[in-house]
Amino acid sequence: MLNFPDPVKLKTKKWLWQLIFEEIYKTPDAGTLEQLKELSARRRAFAVNISESSSNTEATARHISDGLNSRFEQDLVKLELYLPLLENLIYNIDLVRKDARMACRTSWSSAFSSSCVLNLKGAKFFTVDDLHFERAMCLTLYAGFLRQRGLEILSTDIVQSATLLRKAAGVYQYLADEMLPSVQSSFSRERPPEATSPMSSIMSLICLAEAQAVTLRKAEEKGSTHGILVKLHFGIKEMLNEATTVLQQLRKGCKNISPRLEEFICSCKALLELRSEKHLAESLEVAEQVGVAIGVVRRALNNAKRKMPTNSAWRSVFKQEMEVVSEKLQKVERENELVWYHKIPHDHELPLLEGKTIVSAIPYKPQMSVYKLVFRT
């Protein structure tokens, strides 16, 4: 699929790098104080790392991350240390949530808000006085890092790549189905698209689509038949069709969504349809239905030309794929003229594509460091 790193472009405000939980939540208990200090340190560790103005060199980042070379691995480790402490804090705060002093102001930018993507003065930040907002955005970032790490290792470990993408889908699914619906009423009206269930559902579907694309690559390496590859490619498009439907519903209540997300989904669908048609034509040619194969390839190229993306990198991928398909068309047309003499059917007479889904999300279960916290009343 196409490259779309936007979901990990979340930022938190510079003055919140050093969110000092031990000053926000007063405690008479020494053990609670140490827990809050560790929480502050863990947040600072990843918040500085995701900042564009971070002064850490690659060597420094590796040193403080126990030798991990990948930036996404480094960020995943930091978030995996922070999230259980945050879960424990929220759990203990919820026990006494009637106390207004338990609120905590946290501020995040968005990767999917058009005001954040297009604002030349810098990213727009959304501030919500609720720790559940912090948890939602951190989980969103965590899922994004899982996705990017999965894509990063695609060329070296296909199985692990697919696993990480399925885990990312599970985190997004947890946000969409469990976490966000339970806290929506406590969020302010102005919040980033990431803090809504539909956006998490969209990203879960994208991760599953990418996981199937990775699995499909493995199937190609094993020499799977063109008939199977047709269904796997088109199955990915069907998942993205579902993501498009959810995005259209989300736009009705959230107008401020970056058009880049929609273009990414639409471009991927068009690319996958082109590849599906290419494999369908291959299977038809094997079955000596050369005329139908030519009709399928012509249909595929015409559709792809109408859906060419505006993004230059994505256009390049499209053009390369279309060149391969065009060469295939010329070859089959020559064979038909010299050998087969088959009639080329009209578009409405051509076979329709069918999809198949073979991947599922790996469910996310929040981890929590169980420690009783005592707050000053």
Coordinates of C-alpha atoms in Angstrom, one line a residue:
M1 CA 0.0 0.0 0.0
L2 CA 1.0 3.7 -0.1
N3 CA 3.1 5.4 2.5
F4 CA 1.1 7.4 5.0
P5 CA 3.0 8.2 8.2
D6 CA 0.6 11.0 9.4
P7 CA -1.0 9.1 12.3
V8 CA 2.3 9.4 14.4
K9 CA 2.6 13.1 13.9
L10 CA 0.9 13.9 17.2
K11 CA 2.6 16.5 19.5
T12 CA 2.1 17.7 23.0
K13 CA 2.8 21.3 24.0
K14 CA 6.3 22.1 25.1
W15 CA 5.3 23.3 28.5
L16 CA 3.6 20.0 29.1
W17 CA 6.8 17.9 28.4
Q18 CA 7.4 18.2 32.1
L19 CA 3.8 17.6 33.3
I20 CA 4.5 17.3 37.0
F21 CA 1.9 14.9 38.4
E22 CA 3.3 15.1 42.0
E23 CA 2.4 18.8 42.0
I24 CA -1.0 18.4 40.5
Y25 CA -2.1 15.5 42.8
K26 CA -1.0 16.2 46.4
T27 CA -0.4 13.2 48.6
P28 CA 0.7 12.6 52.2
D29 CA 2.0 9.2 51.2
A30 CA 5.7 8.6 50.4
G31 CA 4.9 5.6 48.1
T32 CA 2.3 7.5 46.1
L33 CA 4.7 10.4 45.8
E34 CA 7.4 8.1 44.2
Q35 CA 4.8 6.7 41.8
L36 CA 3.7 10.2 40.7
K37 CA 7.4 11.2 40.2
E38 CA 8.0 8.1 38.1
L39 CA 4.9 8.9 36.1
S40 CA 6.2 12.4 35.4
A41 CA 9.6 11.1 34.3
R42 CA 8.0 8.5 32.0
R43 CA 5.9 11.1 30.3
R44 CA 8.8 13.5 29.9
A45 CA 10.8 10.7 28.2
F46 CA 8.4 10.1 25.3
A47 CA 7.0 13.7 25.1
V48 CA 10.5 15.1 24.4
N49 CA 11.2 12.3 21.9
I50 CA 8.1 13.1 19.8
S51 CA 8.9 16.8 19.7
E52 CA 10.2 18.2 16.5
S53 CA 12.6 20.4 18.5
S54 CA 14.1 17.4 20.4
S55 CA 17.9 17.9 20.6
N56 CA 18.7 14.2 21.0
T57 CA 21.0 12.9 18.3
E58 CA 20.5 9.3 17.0
A59 CA 23.4 8.1 19.0
T60 CA 22.0 9.7 22.2
A61 CA 18.6 8.3 21.5
R62 CA 20.0 4.8 21.1
H63 CA 22.0 5.1 24.3
I64 CA 19.1 6.1 26.4
S65 CA 16.9 3.4 24.7
D66 CA 19.2 0.5 25.5
G67 CA 20.7 0.3 22.0
L68 CA 17.4 0.3 20.1
N69 CA 18.1 1.7 16.6
S70 CA 14.5 2.3 15.4
R71 CA 12.9 5.5 16.5
F72 CA 9.5 3.7 16.6
E73 CA 10.9 0.9 18.8
Q74 CA 12.3 3.6 21.1
D75 CA 8.9 5.4 21.4
L76 CA 7.0 2.1 21.8
V77 CA 9.2 1.2 24.8
K78 CA 8.7 4.6 26.4
L79 CA 5.0 4.4 26.0
E80 CA 4.8 0.9 27.3
L81 CA 6.5 2.1 30.5
Y82 CA 4.2 5.1 30.8
L83 CA 0.8 3.7 30.0
P84 CA 0.5 1.2 32.9
L85 CA 1.4 3.9 35.3
L86 CA -1.2 6.2 33.7
E87 CA -3.9 3.5 33.8
N88 CA -3.2 3.1 37.5
L89 CA -3.4 6.8 38.2
I90 CA -6.7 7.1 36.3
Y91 CA -8.1 4.0 38.1
N92 CA -7.3 5.5 41.5
I93 CA -8.6 9.0 40.5
D94 CA -11.8 7.5 39.3
L95 CA -12.4 6.1 42.8
V96 CA -12.6 9.7 44.1
R97 CA -13.5 11.5 40.8
K98 CA -16.1 13.8 42.5
D99 CA -13.1 15.8 43.7
A100 CA -12.6 18.5 41.1
R101 CA -8.9 18.8 42.0
M102 CA -8.4 15.4 40.3
A103 CA -8.7 17.0 36.9
C104 CA -5.6 17.5 34.8
R105 CA -5.1 19.8 31.8
T106 CA -3.4 18.1 28.9
S107 CA -2.9 19.5 25.4
W108 CA -2.3 17.6 22.1
S109 CA -2.1 18.5 18.4
S110 CA -3.8 16.4 15.8
A111 CA -2.6 14.6 12.7
F112 CA -6.0 14.5 11.0
S113 CA -7.4 18.0 11.6
S114 CA -7.1 20.2 8.5
S115 CA -6.4 23.2 10.8
C116 CA -3.3 21.4 12.1
V117 CA -2.1 20.1 8.7
L118 CA -2.6 23.5 6.9
N119 CA -1.8 26.0 9.6
L120 CA 1.4 27.7 8.5
K121 CA 1.8 29.3 12.0
G122 CA 2.3 25.9 13.6
A123 CA 0.1 23.1 14.8
K124 CA -3.2 23.8 16.5
F125 CA -3.4 22.3 20.0
F126 CA -6.6 20.9 21.6
T127 CA -6.7 21.3 25.4
V128 CA -9.0 19.1 27.5
D129 CA -9.1 19.2 31.3
D130 CA -9.4 15.4 31.7
L131 CA -6.9 12.7 32.1
H132 CA -9.0 10.4 29.9
F133 CA -8.1 12.7 27.0
E134 CA -4.4 12.1 27.8
R135 CA -5.0 8.4 27.9
A136 CA -6.9 8.4 24.6
M137 CA -4.2 10.4 22.8
C138 CA -1.4 8.3 24.2
L139 CA -3.1 5.1 23.1
T140 CA -3.6 6.6 19.7
L141 CA 0.0 7.4 19.5
Y142 CA 0.9 3.9 20.7
A143 CA -1.2 2.3 18.0
G144 CA 0.4 4.6 15.4
F145 CA 3.9 3.6 16.5
L146 CA 2.9 -0.1 16.3
R147 CA 1.7 0.5 12.8
Q148 CA 4.9 2.3 11.7
R149 CA 7.2 -0.3 13.3
G150 CA 5.2 -3.0 11.5
L151 CA 5.7 -1.2 8.1
E152 CA 9.3 -0.5 8.9
I153 CA 10.3 -4.2 9.2
L154 CA 8.2 -5.4 6.3
S155 CA 11.2 -6.1 4.1
T156 CA 13.0 -8.1 6.8
D157 CA 10.2 -9.9 8.8
I158 CA 6.9 -10.3 7.1
V159 CA 5.3 -12.4 9.9
Q160 CA 6.2 -9.9 12.6
S161 CA 5.2 -7.0 10.4
A162 CA 1.7 -8.4 10.0
T163 CA 1.5 -9.2 13.8
L164 CA 2.4 -5.6 14.7
L165 CA -0.2 -4.2 12.3
R166 CA -2.8 -6.5 13.7
K167 CA -1.9 -5.3 17.2
A168 CA -2.2 -1.7 16.1
A169 CA -5.7 -2.5 14.7
G170 CA -6.5 -4.0 18.1
V171 CA -5.5 -0.8 20.0
Y172 CA -7.6 1.3 17.6
Q173 CA -10.5 -1.1 18.0
Y174 CA -10.3 -0.9 21.8
L175 CA -10.4 2.9 21.5
A176 CA -13.4 2.9 19.2
D177 CA -15.4 0.2 20.9
E178 CA -14.6 0.5 24.6
M179 CA -12.5 3.5 25.8
L180 CA -13.8 6.5 23.8
P181 CA -17.6 5.8 24.0
S182 CA -17.3 5.7 27.8
V183 CA -15.6 9.1 28.2
Q184 CA -17.0 11.2 25.2
S185 CA -19.4 13.2 27.4
S186 CA -16.5 14.4 29.6
F187 CA -14.5 15.9 26.6
S188 CA -15.0 19.4 25.4
R189 CA -16.7 19.9 22.1
E190 CA -13.5 21.1 20.4
R191 CA -11.3 18.0 20.3
P192 CA -9.1 16.4 17.7
P193 CA -10.6 13.8 15.3
E194 CA -8.3 11.2 17.0
A195 CA -10.5 11.6 20.2
T196 CA -13.6 10.2 18.4
S197 CA -14.6 6.6 18.0
P198 CA -15.2 6.8 14.2
M199 CA -11.6 7.9 13.6
S200 CA -10.3 5.0 15.6
S201 CA -12.5 2.7 13.6
I202 CA -11.1 4.1 10.4
M203 CA -7.5 3.6 11.5
S204 CA -8.3 0.0 12.7
L205 CA -9.6 -0.8 9.3
I206 CA -6.5 0.8 7.6
C207 CA -4.2 -1.3 9.9
L208 CA -6.1 -4.5 9.0
A209 CA -5.9 -3.6 5.3
E210 CA -2.2 -3.1 5.6
A211 CA -1.8 -6.4 7.6
Q212 CA -3.6 -8.2 4.8
A213 CA -1.4 -6.5 2.2
V214 CA 1.6 -7.9 4.1
T215 CA 0.1 -11.4 4.3
L216 CA -0.6 -11.1 0.6
R217 CA 3.0 -10.5 -0.1
K218 CA 3.8 -13.8 1.7
A219 CA 1.2 -15.5 -0.5
E220 CA 2.8 -14.1 -3.6
E221 CA 6.2 -15.4 -2.5
K222 CA 4.7 -18.9 -2.0
G223 CA 3.3 -18.8 -5.6
S224 CA -0.4 -18.6 -4.7
T225 CA -2.7 -18.8 -7.7
H226 CA -3.9 -15.6 -9.4
G227 CA -7.5 -16.4 -8.3
I228 CA -6.5 -16.3 -4.6
L229 CA -4.5 -13.1 -5.1
V230 CA -7.5 -11.4 -6.8
K231 CA -9.6 -12.1 -3.7
L232 CA -7.0 -11.0 -1.3
H233 CA -6.3 -7.7 -3.1
F234 CA -10.0 -6.9 -3.5
G235 CA -10.6 -7.9 0.2
I236 CA -8.3 -5.1 1.1
K237 CA -10.3 -2.7 -1.0
E238 CA -13.5 -3.8 0.7
M239 CA -12.0 -3.0 4.1
L240 CA -11.0 0.5 2.8
N241 CA -14.6 0.9 1.4
E242 CA -15.8 0.4 4.9
A243 CA -13.3 3.0 6.2
T244 CA -14.6 5.4 3.6
T245 CA -18.2 4.9 4.8
V246 CA -17.2 5.6 8.4
L247 CA -15.2 8.7 7.3
Q248 CA -18.2 10.1 5.4
Q249 CA -20.4 9.6 8.5
L250 CA -17.7 11.3 10.7
R251 CA -17.6 14.3 8.4
K252 CA -21.2 15.1 9.1
G253 CA -20.3 16.0 12.7
C254 CA -16.6 16.9 12.3
K255 CA -16.0 19.2 9.3
N256 CA -12.4 19.9 10.2
I257 CA -10.8 16.7 8.9
S258 CA -7.7 16.8 6.7
P259 CA -8.4 15.8 3.0
R260 CA -5.1 14.0 3.0
L261 CA -6.6 11.1 4.9
E262 CA -9.5 10.7 2.4
E263 CA -7.1 10.9 -0.6
F264 CA -4.9 8.2 1.0
I265 CA -7.8 5.8 1.4
C266 CA -9.2 6.6 -2.1
S267 CA -5.8 6.2 -3.7
C268 CA -5.1 2.9 -2.0
K269 CA -8.5 1.6 -3.1
A270 CA -7.8 2.5 -6.7
L271 CA -4.3 0.9 -6.6
L272 CA -5.6 -2.3 -5.1
E273 CA -8.4 -2.5 -7.6
L274 CA -5.8 -2.1 -10.4
R275 CA -3.8 -5.0 -8.9
S276 CA -6.9 -7.1 -8.5
E277 CA -7.8 -6.6 -12.1
K278 CA -4.2 -7.5 -13.2
H279 CA -4.4 -10.8 -11.4
L280 CA -7.9 -11.5 -12.7
A281 CA -6.6 -10.9 -16.2
E282 CA -3.7 -13.4 -15.5
S283 CA -6.1 -16.1 -14.4
L284 CA -8.4 -15.5 -17.4
E285 CA -5.4 -15.8 -19.7
V286 CA -4.4 -19.1 -18.1
A287 CA -8.0 -20.2 -18.8
E288 CA -7.5 -19.1 -22.4
Q289 CA -10.2 -16.4 -22.1
V290 CA -7.9 -13.9 -23.7
G291 CA -10.6 -11.6 -25.0
V292 CA -12.1 -11.2 -21.5
A293 CA -8.6 -10.7 -20.1
I294 CA -8.0 -7.8 -22.5
G295 CA -11.3 -6.3 -21.5
V296 CA -10.4 -6.5 -17.8
V297 CA -7.0 -4.9 -18.3
R298 CA -8.5 -2.0 -20.3
R299 CA -11.1 -1.5 -17.6
A300 CA -8.5 -1.5 -15.0
L301 CA -6.3 1.1 -16.8
N302 CA -9.3 3.4 -17.5
N303 CA -10.4 3.4 -13.9
A304 CA -6.8 4.0 -12.6
K305 CA -6.3 7.0 -14.9
R306 CA -9.5 8.6 -13.5
K307 CA -8.3 8.1 -9.9
M308 CA -4.7 9.2 -10.2
P309 CA -3.7 10.8 -6.8
T310 CA -2.4 14.4 -6.5
N311 CA 0.4 13.4 -4.1
S312 CA 3.6 13.1 -6.1
A313 CA 5.0 10.0 -4.2
W314 CA 1.6 8.2 -4.6
R315 CA 1.4 9.2 -8.3
S316 CA 4.8 7.7 -8.8
V317 CA 3.6 4.3 -7.4
F318 CA 0.5 4.5 -9.6
K319 CA 2.5 5.2 -12.7
Q320 CA 4.9 2.3 -12.1
E321 CA 2.0 -0.1 -11.6
M322 CA 0.2 1.2 -14.7
E323 CA 3.3 0.8 -16.8
V324 CA 3.4 -2.9 -15.8
V325 CA -0.3 -3.4 -16.6
S326 CA 0.1 -1.5 -19.9
E327 CA 2.9 -3.7 -21.0
K328 CA 0.8 -6.7 -20.1
L329 CA -2.1 -5.3 -22.2
Q330 CA 0.1 -4.8 -25.2
K331 CA 1.5 -8.4 -24.9
V332 CA -2.0 -10.0 -24.7
E333 CA -3.4 -7.8 -27.5
R334 CA -0.6 -9.0 -29.8
E335 CA -1.2 -12.6 -28.9
N336 CA -4.9 -12.2 -29.6
E337 CA -4.3 -10.6 -33.0
L338 CA -1.9 -13.4 -34.0
V339 CA -3.3 -16.5 -32.3
W340 CA -6.7 -16.2 -30.5
Y341 CA -8.8 -13.8 -32.5
H342 CA -11.1 -13.5 -29.5
K343 CA -13.8 -10.8 -29.3
I344 CA -13.3 -8.2 -26.6
P345 CA -16.5 -8.0 -24.4
H346 CA -18.0 -4.7 -23.3
D347 CA -17.5 -3.5 -19.7
H348 CA -20.9 -4.6 -18.5
E349 CA -20.1 -8.1 -19.7
L350 CA -16.9 -8.4 -17.8
P351 CA -16.6 -10.5 -14.5
L352 CA -17.0 -8.7 -11.2
L353 CA -14.3 -8.8 -8.6
E354 CA -14.8 -10.7 -5.3
G355 CA -12.9 -10.1 -2.1
K356 CA -11.8 -12.2 0.9
T357 CA -10.5 -11.1 4.3
I358 CA -8.1 -13.4 6.1
V359 CA -6.8 -11.1 8.9
S360 CA -8.2 -10.0 12.2
A361 CA -7.2 -7.6 14.9
I362 CA -5.3 -8.8 18.0
P363 CA -7.4 -7.6 20.9
Y364 CA -5.7 -5.0 23.2
K365 CA -5.9 -5.5 26.9
P366 CA -4.7 -2.4 29.0
Q367 CA -1.9 -3.2 31.3
M368 CA -2.0 -1.5 34.8
S369 CA 0.6 -1.3 37.5
V370 CA -1.4 -2.2 40.6
Y371 CA -0.5 0.3 43.3
K372 CA -2.8 1.9 45.8
L373 CA -2.5 5.7 45.5
V374 CA -3.4 8.0 48.4
F375 CA -4.4 11.6 47.7
R376 CA -4.8 14.5 50.1
T377 CA -8.4 15.3 50.7

